[in-house]
Tab-separated table of N, CA and C in Angstrom:
chain	number	residue	atom	x	y	z
K	28	MET	N	-43.816	83.787	-199.495
K	28	MET	CA	-44.825	84.237	-197.860
K	28	MET	C	-44.074	83.330	-196.455
K	29	ALA	N	-44.654	81.738	-197.193
K	29	ALA	CA	-44.894	80.872	-195.511
K	29	ALA	C	-43.258	80.565	-196.503
K	30	THR	N	-42.583	80.072	-197.279
K	30	THR	CA	-41.111	79.907	-197.511
K	30	THR	C	-39.842	81.021	-196.252
K	31	THR	N	-40.791	81.769	-196.682
K	31	THR	CA	-39.620	82.962	-195.852
K	31	THR	C	-40.273	83.342	-194.806
K	32	THR	N	-41.351	82.519	-194.287
K	32	THR	CA	-41.488	82.148	-192.320
K	32	THR	C	-40.896	81.781	-191.677
K	33	SER	N	-40.338	80.665	-193.212
K	33	SER	CA	-39.788	79.220	-192.352
K	33	SER	C	-38.660	79.074	-192.455
K	34	ALA	N	-38.209	79.266	-193.316
K	34	ALA	CA	-36.869	80.313	-193.814
K	34	ALA	C	-36.101	80.744	-193.028
K	35	LYS	N	-37.193	81.657	-192.513
K	35	LYS	CA	-36.324	82.995	-190.740
K	35	LYS	C	-35.615	82.155	-189.516
K	36	ARG	N	-37.058	80.854	-189.153
K	36	ARG	CA	-37.250	80.355	-188.580
K	36	ARG	C	-36.289	78.956	-187.769
K	37	GLN	N	-35.641	79.105	-189.921
K	37	GLN	CA	-35.003	77.850	-189.563
K	37	GLN	C	-33.567	78.255	-189.388
K	38	ALA	N	-32.958	79.469	-190.222
K	38	ALA	CA	-31.847	80.591	-189.094
K	38	ALA	C	-32.374	80.078	-187.509
K	39	ALA	N	-33.683	81.216	-187.283
K	39	ALA	CA	-33.069	81.453	-186.004
K	39	ALA	C	-32.769	80.048	-185.549
K	40	ALA	N	-33.261	78.959	-185.908
K	40	ALA	CA	-32.965	77.732	-184.861
K	40	ALA	C	-31.667	77.137	-185.336
K	41	ALA	N	-31.102	77.922	-186.114
K	41	ALA	CA	-29.897	77.512	-185.930
K	41	ALA	C	-28.660	78.354	-185.841
K	42	ALA	N	-28.991	79.345	-185.716
K	42	ALA	CA	-28.401	80.515	-184.949
K	42	ALA	C	-28.448	79.585	-184.080
K	43	LYS	N	-29.620	80.101	-182.910
K	43	LYS	CA	-29.887	79.497	-181.631
K	43	LYS	C	-29.150	78.419	-180.975
K	44	ARG	N	-28.977	76.906	-181.900
K	44	ARG	CA	-28.093	76.232	-182.166
K	44	ARG	C	-26.665	76.265	-181.631
K	45	ALA	N	-26.433	76.749	-183.098
K	45	ALA	CA	-24.442	77.198	-183.073
K	45	ALA	C	-23.914	78.268	-181.159
K	46	ARG	N	-25.131	79.223	-181.395
K	46	ARG	CA	-24.936	79.544	-180.073
K	46	ARG	C	-24.429	79.316	-179.230
K	47	ALA	N	-25.728	77.610	-178.411
K	47	ALA	CA	-25.210	76.398	-177.505
K	47	ALA	C	-23.766	76.019	-177.780
K	48	GLU	N	-23.689	75.741	-178.580
K	48	GLU	CA	-22.867	75.017	-179.382
K	48	GLU	C	-21.369	76.226	-178.989
K	49	VAL	N	-21.804	76.824	-179.331
K	49	VAL	CA	-19.877	77.643	-178.962
K	49	VAL	C	-20.309	77.412	-177.753
K	50	GLU	N	-21.241	78.019	-176.635
K	50	GLU	CA	-21.265	78.519	-175.067
K	50	GLU	C	-20.872	77.268	-174.352
K	51	ALA	N	-21.480	75.673	-175.212
K	51	ALA	CA	-20.283	75.136	-174.773
K	51	ALA	C	-19.366	74.317	-174.428
K	52	GLY	N	-19.793	74.897	-176.045
K	52	GLY	CA	-17.311	74.974	-176.574
K	52	GLY	C	-17.011	75.490	-175.154
K	53	ALA	N	-17.763	77.112	-175.523
K	53	ALA	CA	-16.539	77.787	-174.319
K	53	ALA	C	-16.592	77.326	-173.580
K	54	GLU	N	-17.297	76.837	-172.418
K	54	GLU	CA	-17.034	75.724	-170.839
K	54	GLU	C	-16.802	74.895	-171.089
K	55	ASP	N	-16.133	74.165	-171.947
K	55	ASP	CA	-15.378	72.708	-171.647
K	55	ASP	C	-13.784	73.851	-171.792
K	56	VAL	N	-13.965	74.821	-172.676
K	56	VAL	CA	-12.185	74.934	-172.586
K	56	VAL	C	-12.453	75.969	-171.366
K	57	ALA	N	-12.725	77.106	-170.686
K	57	ALA	CA	-13.077	77.452	-169.218
K	57	ALA	C	-12.449	75.985	-168.150
K	58	ALA	N	-12.824	75.014	-168.531
K	58	ALA	CA	-13.385	73.429	-166.978
K	58	ALA	C	-11.812	73.265	-168.079
K	59	GLU	N	-11.848	73.592	-168.918
K	59	GLU	CA	-9.946	72.758	-169.409
K	59	GLU	C	-8.827	73.550	-169.024
K	60	MET	N	-9.349	75.210	-168.749
K	60	MET	CA	-8.160	75.950	-168.730
K	60	MET	C	-7.986	75.515	-167.128
K	61	GLU	N	-9.034	75.473	-166.662
K	61	GLU	CA	-9.047	75.852	-164.620
K	61	GLU	C	-7.939	73.767	-164.451
K	62	GLU	N	-8.395	73.344	-164.884
K	62	GLU	CA	-7.728	71.999	-165.212
K	62	GLU	C	-6.107	72.729	-165.533
K	63	ALA	N	-5.522	72.860	-165.632
K	63	ALA	CA	-4.821	72.842	-166.693
K	63	ALA	C	-3.401	74.056	-165.558
K	64	GLY	N	-4.505	75.434	-164.641
K	64	GLY	CA	-4.043	75.841	-163.905
K	64	GLY	C	-4.002	74.971	-162.785
K	65	SER	N	-4.912	74.085	-162.520
K	65	SER	CA	-4.566	73.703	-161.497
K	65	SER	C	-2.892	72.547	-160.994
K	66	ARG	N	-3.448	71.669	-162.639
K	66	ARG	CA	-2.134	70.712	-162.241
K	66	ARG	C	-1.290	71.806	-162.540
K	67	ALA	N	-0.552	72.718	-163.144
K	67	ALA	CA	0.574	73.533	-163.221
K	67	ALA	C	0.912	73.636	-161.753
K	68	ARG	N	-0.318	74.545	-160.928
K	68	ARG	CA	0.549	74.810	-159.689
K	68	ARG	C	0.872	74.110	-158.624
K	69	ARG	N	0.197	72.372	-158.727
K	69	ARG	CA	0.420	71.327	-157.996
K	69	ARG	C	1.715	71.105	-158.183
K	70	GLN	N	2.539	71.022	-159.652
K	70	GLN	CA	3.654	70.526	-160.329
K	70	GLN	C	4.601	71.406	-159.670
K	71	ALA	N	3.901	72.899	-159.762
K	71	ALA	CA	4.861	74.996	-159.652
K	71	ALA	C	5.299	74.282	-157.636
K	72	SER	N	3.998	73.361	-156.938
K	72	SER	CA	4.810	73.032	-155.461
K	72	SER	C	5.206	72.198	-155.445
K	73	ALA	N	5.399	71.654	-156.311
K	73	ALA	CA	6.377	69.630	-155.708
K	73	ALA	C	7.393	70.423	-155.999
K	74	LEU	N	7.519	71.212	-157.246
K	74	LEU	CA	9.165	71.006	-157.340
K	74	LEU	C	9.990	71.977	-156.550
K	75	GLU	N	8.581	73.311	-156.093
K	75	GLU	CA	9.192	74.381	-155.012
K	75	GLU	C	9.924	73.004	-153.874
K	76	ASP	N	9.065	72.179	-153.189
K	76	ASP	CA	9.546	71.442	-152.716
K	76	ASP	C	10.707	70.927	-152.657
K	77	THR	N	10.908	71.089	-154.181
K	77	THR	CA	12.076	69.510	-154.397
K	77	THR	C	13.740	70.360	-154.278
K	78	LEU	N	13.203	72.289	-154.795
K	78	LEU	CA	13.786	72.930	-154.558
K	78	LEU	C	14.955	73.029	-153.014
K	79	THR	N	13.088	73.351	-152.428
K	79	THR	CA	13.923	73.616	-151.577
K	79	THR	C	14.551	72.367	-149.932
K	80	ARG	N	13.727	71.494	-150.770
K	80	ARG	CA	14.834	69.982	-149.613
K	80	ARG	C	15.592	70.010	-150.461
K	81	SER	N	16.049	70.185	-151.853
K	81	SER	CA	17.664	70.583	-152.191
K	81	SER	C	19.069	71.633	-151.633
K	82	ALA	N	18.655	72.557	-151.773
K	82	ALA	CA	19.233	73.493	-151.078
K	82	ALA	C	19.447	73.846	-149.291
K	83	GLU	N	18.287	72.848	-149.051
K	83	GLU	CA	18.766	72.232	-146.775
K	83	GLU	C	19.781	71.751	-147.227
K	84	GLU	N	19.806	70.102	-148.050
K	84	GLU	CA	20.014	69.468	-148.291
K	84	GLU	C	22.030	70.006	-148.286
K	85	ILE	N	22.017	70.887	-149.357
K	85	ILE	CA	23.569	71.487	-149.560
K	85	ILE	C	23.497	72.393	-148.463
K	86	ALA	N	22.845	72.890	-148.127
K	86	ALA	CA	23.290	73.586	-146.791
K	86	ALA	C	23.657	73.008	-145.752
K	87	ALA	N	23.289	72.386	-145.448
K	87	ALA	CA	23.261	70.826	-144.375
K	87	ALA	C	24.799	70.193	-144.701
K	88	ASN	N	25.297	70.099	-146.061
K	88	ASN	CA	26.499	68.948	-146.793
K	88	ASN	C	27.492	70.131	-146.313
K	89	VAL	N	27.535	71.367	-147.306
K	89	VAL	CA	28.609	72.099	-146.713
K	89	VAL	C	28.951	72.719	-145.315
K	90	THR	N	28.046	72.745	-144.927
K	90	THR	CA	27.690	72.801	-142.964
K	90	THR	C	28.772	71.542	-142.343
K	91	ASP	N	28.784	71.256	-142.619
K	91	ASP	CA	29.376	68.937	-142.256
K	91	ASP	C	30.425	69.705	-142.583
K	92	ARG	N	30.982	69.885	-143.883
K	92	ARG	CA	32.233	69.662	-144.189
K	92	ARG	C	32.889	70.977	-143.746
K	93	LEU	N	32.106	72.400	-143.218
K	93	LEU	CA	32.632	73.672	-143.015
K	93	LEU	C	33.636	73.112	-140.859
K	94	ARG	N	32.563	72.805	-140.622
K	94	ARG	CA	33.027	71.499	-139.234
K	94	ARG	C	34.191	70.899	-139.566
K	95	ALA	N	34.156	70.083	-140.278
K	95	ALA	CA	34.697	69.206	-140.357
K	95	ALA	C	36.586	69.250	-140.667
K	96	VAL	N	36.297	70.717	-141.539
K	96	VAL	CA	37.807	71.311	-141.252
K	96	VAL	C	38.188	72.441	-140.430
K	97	GLY	N	37.250	72.436	-139.389
K	97	GLY	CA	37.524	73.311	-138.836
K	97	GLY	C	37.016	74.627	-137.563
K	98	VAL	N	35.249	74.560	-138.984
K	98	VAL	CA	35.279	76.286	-139.511
K	98	VAL	C	33.800	75.913	-138.650
K	99	ASP	N	33.632	77.401	-137.576
K	99	ASP	CA	32.938	77.201	-136.901
K	99	ASP	C	31.836	78.394	-137.513
K	100	THR	N	30.861	77.337	-137.883
K	100	THR	CA	29.919	77.854	-138.987
K	100	THR	C	28.927	79.017	-137.686
K	101	ASP	N	28.798	78.400	-137.091
K	101	ASP	CA	27.710	79.228	-135.993
K	101	ASP	C	28.917	81.483	-136.356
K	102	LYS	N	29.415	81.004	-135.615
K	102	LYS	CA	30.173	81.909	-134.987
K	102	LYS	C	30.324	82.376	-136.911
K	103	MET	N	30.276	82.005	-137.709
K	103	MET	CA	30.861	82.490	-139.266
K	103	MET	C	29.164	83.805	-138.619
K	104	VAL	N	28.213	82.670	-139.086
K	104	VAL	CA	27.182	83.756	-139.534
K	104	VAL	C	26.381	85.322	-137.889
K	105	ASP	N	27.291	85.081	-136.465
K	105	ASP	CA	27.731	85.756	-135.630
K	105	ASP	C	28.657	86.944	-136.575
K	106	VAL	N	29.631	86.747	-137.609
K	106	VAL	CA	30.421	87.926	-138.073
K	106	VAL	C	29.388	88.487	-138.608
K	107	ALA	N	29.560	87.917	-139.767
K	107	ALA	CA	27.833	88.721	-140.906
K	107	ALA	C	26.653	88.957	-140.313
K	108	LYS	N	26.286	88.726	-139.687
K	108	LYS	CA	25.257	89.704	-138.989
K	108	LYS	C	25.869	90.970	-138.339
K	109	GLU	N	26.879	90.966	-138.011
K	109	GLU	CA	27.367	91.604	-137.531
K	109	GLU	C	28.040	92.983	-138.401
K	110	GLN	N	29.209	92.553	-139.875
K	110	GLN	CA	29.275	93.196	-140.426
K	110	GLN	C	27.912	93.668	-141.825
K	111	ALA	N	26.734	93.116	-141.634
K	111	ALA	CA	25.908	93.317	-142.165
K	111	ALA	C	25.250	94.394	-141.359
K	112	THR	N	25.486	94.622	-139.728
K	112	THR	CA	24.888	95.562	-138.981
K	112	THR	C	25.430	97.011	-139.522
K	113	GLU	N	26.715	97.108	-139.049
K	113	GLU	CA	28.045	97.272	-139.125
K	113	GLU	C	27.364	98.453	-140.646
K	114	LEU	N	27.672	98.033	-141.784
K	114	LEU	CA	27.505	97.718	-143.182
K	114	LEU	C	25.771	99.381	-143.199
K	115	GLN	N	24.894	98.657	-142.849
K	115	GLN	CA	23.953	98.995	-142.593
K	115	GLN	C	24.162	100.624	-141.809
K	116	LYS	N	24.585	100.418	-140.829
K	116	LYS	CA	23.946	101.911	-140.243
K	116	LYS	C	25.758	102.586	-141.175
K	117	LEU	N	26.431	102.740	-141.051
K	117	LEU	CA	27.717	103.078	-142.123
K	117	LEU	C	26.999	103.265	-143.821
K	118	ILE	N	25.620	103.099	-143.881
K	118	ILE	CA	24.598	103.528	-145.012
K	118	ILE	C	23.784	104.745	-145.213
K	119	GLU	N	23.389	104.279	-143.454
K	119	GLU	CA	22.348	105.427	-142.817
K	119	GLU	C	23.048	106.499	-142.685
K	120	ASP	N	24.365	106.393	-141.532
K	120	ASP	CA	25.512	107.726	-141.663
K	120	ASP	C	25.107	108.137	-142.829
K	121	GLU	N	25.804	107.988	-144.381
K	121	GLU	CA	25.735	108.690	-145.215
K	121	GLU	C	24.375	109.410	-145.910
K	122	ILE	N	23.716	108.244	-145.805
K	122	ILE	CA	22.265	108.999	-146.802
K	122	ILE	C	22.316	110.657	-145.858
K	123	ARG	N	21.708	110.301	-144.807
K	123	ARG	CA	21.971	111.320	-143.678
K	123	ARG	C	22.511	112.468	-143.780
K	124	GLU	N	23.936	111.782	-143.272
K	124	GLU	CA	24.686	113.225	-144.128
K	124	GLU	C	24.813	113.763	-145.465
K	125	ARG	N	24.303	113.308	-146.354
K	125	ARG	CA	25.052	113.125	-147.462
K	125	ARG	C	23.897	113.279	-148.581
K	126	PRO	N	22.662	113.340	-148.586
K	126	PRO	CA	21.249	113.091	-149.175
K	126	PRO	C	21.516	112.961	-150.823
K	127	LEU	N	22.099	114.301	-151.143
K	127	LEU	CA	22.010	114.378	-152.388
K	127	LEU	C	23.068	114.080	-153.269
K	128	ARG	N	24.174	113.482	-152.801
K	128	ARG	CA	25.097	112.343	-153.062
K	128	ARG	C	24.810	111.071	-153.147
K	129	ALA	N	24.149	110.776	-152.299
K	129	ALA	CA	23.823	109.136	-152.286
K	129	ALA	C	21.928	109.150	-152.625
K	130	LEU	N	22.003	109.944	-153.214
K	130	LEU	CA	19.626	109.868	-154.153
K	130	LEU	C	21.073	109.428	-155.515
K	131	GLY	N	22.207	110.643	-156.132
K	131	GLY	CA	22.727	110.585	-156.818
K	131	GLY	C	23.991	108.809	-157.509
K	132	LEU	N	24.089	108.805	-156.871
K	132	LEU	CA	24.732	107.155	-156.338
K	132	LEU	C	23.666	106.972	-156.783
K	133	ALA	N	22.265	106.449	-156.366
K	133	ALA	CA	21.287	105.714	-156.137
K	133	ALA	C	20.542	105.626	-157.337
K	134	ALA	N	20.560	106.856	-158.006
K	134	ALA	CA	20.713	107.439	-159.256
K	134	ALA	C	21.571	106.762	-160.520
K	135	ALA	N	22.535	106.924	-160.044
K	135	ALA	CA	23.729	106.223	-161.390
K	135	ALA	C	23.289	104.757	-161.663
K	136	VAL	N	23.101	104.415	-159.959
K	136	VAL	CA	23.145	102.015	-160.090
K	136	VAL	C	21.675	101.812	-160.813
K	137	GLY	N	21.206	102.746	-160.738
K	137	GLY	CA	19.875	102.989	-161.227
K	137	GLY	C	19.785	102.401	-162.543
K	138	LEU	N	20.613	103.930	-162.797
K	138	LEU	CA	20.970	103.970	-164.783
K	138	LEU	C	21.635	102.568	-165.024
K	139	PHE	N	23.214	102.533	-164.842
K	139	PHE	CA	23.796	101.491	-165.156
K	139	PHE	C	23.348	100.123	-164.632
K	140	VAL	N	22.575	99.084	-164.161
K	140	VAL	CA	21.151	98.054	-163.936
K	140	VAL	C	20.249	98.627	-165.181
K	141	GLY	N	20.044	99.786	-165.157
K	141	GLY	CA	19.146	99.546	-166.737
K	141	GLY	C	19.813	99.245	-168.315
K	142	TYR	N	21.357	99.841	-167.515
K	142	TYR	CA	21.842	100.132	-169.318
K	142	TYR	C	22.393	98.555	-169.107
K	143	LEU	N	22.354	97.759	-168.553
K	143	LEU	CA	22.488	96.302	-168.728
K	143	LEU	C	21.686	95.532	-168.635
K	144	SER	N	20.386	95.317	-168.588
K	144	SER	CA	20.106	95.055	-168.917
K	144	SER	C	18.893	94.749	-170.025
K	145	ALA	N	19.743	96.372	-170.602
K	145	ALA	CA	18.859	96.488	-171.643
K	145	ALA	C	19.267	95.635	-172.619
K	146	ARG	N	20.637	95.546	-172.311
K	146	ARG	CA	22.021	94.700	-173.709
K	146	ARG	C	21.367	93.057	-173.175
């Protein structure tokens, strides 16, 4: 009887140690994952900064080259904005005049894009 009680105590103690080791391991894994997440966020931020700087440099370079050949980039921006506004008005008018047709076209475009993306 004493051996049974002793075996139960040993088993309980072993289970308690195992549980403590599992909890400690889980805490270690959680800490490592948090550090990995922080590292990934820092790297993503650095990459975003690099890409932003590169895009700004490319835009400035293109603008300089266009100006060098006599293209007024400010005028191009104004014209593009004006055309976008006119296109937006045309689309709004079409939707107001023929809402079912506009809905059908939107559905058709959505199906086509979905078909292409599924391939």
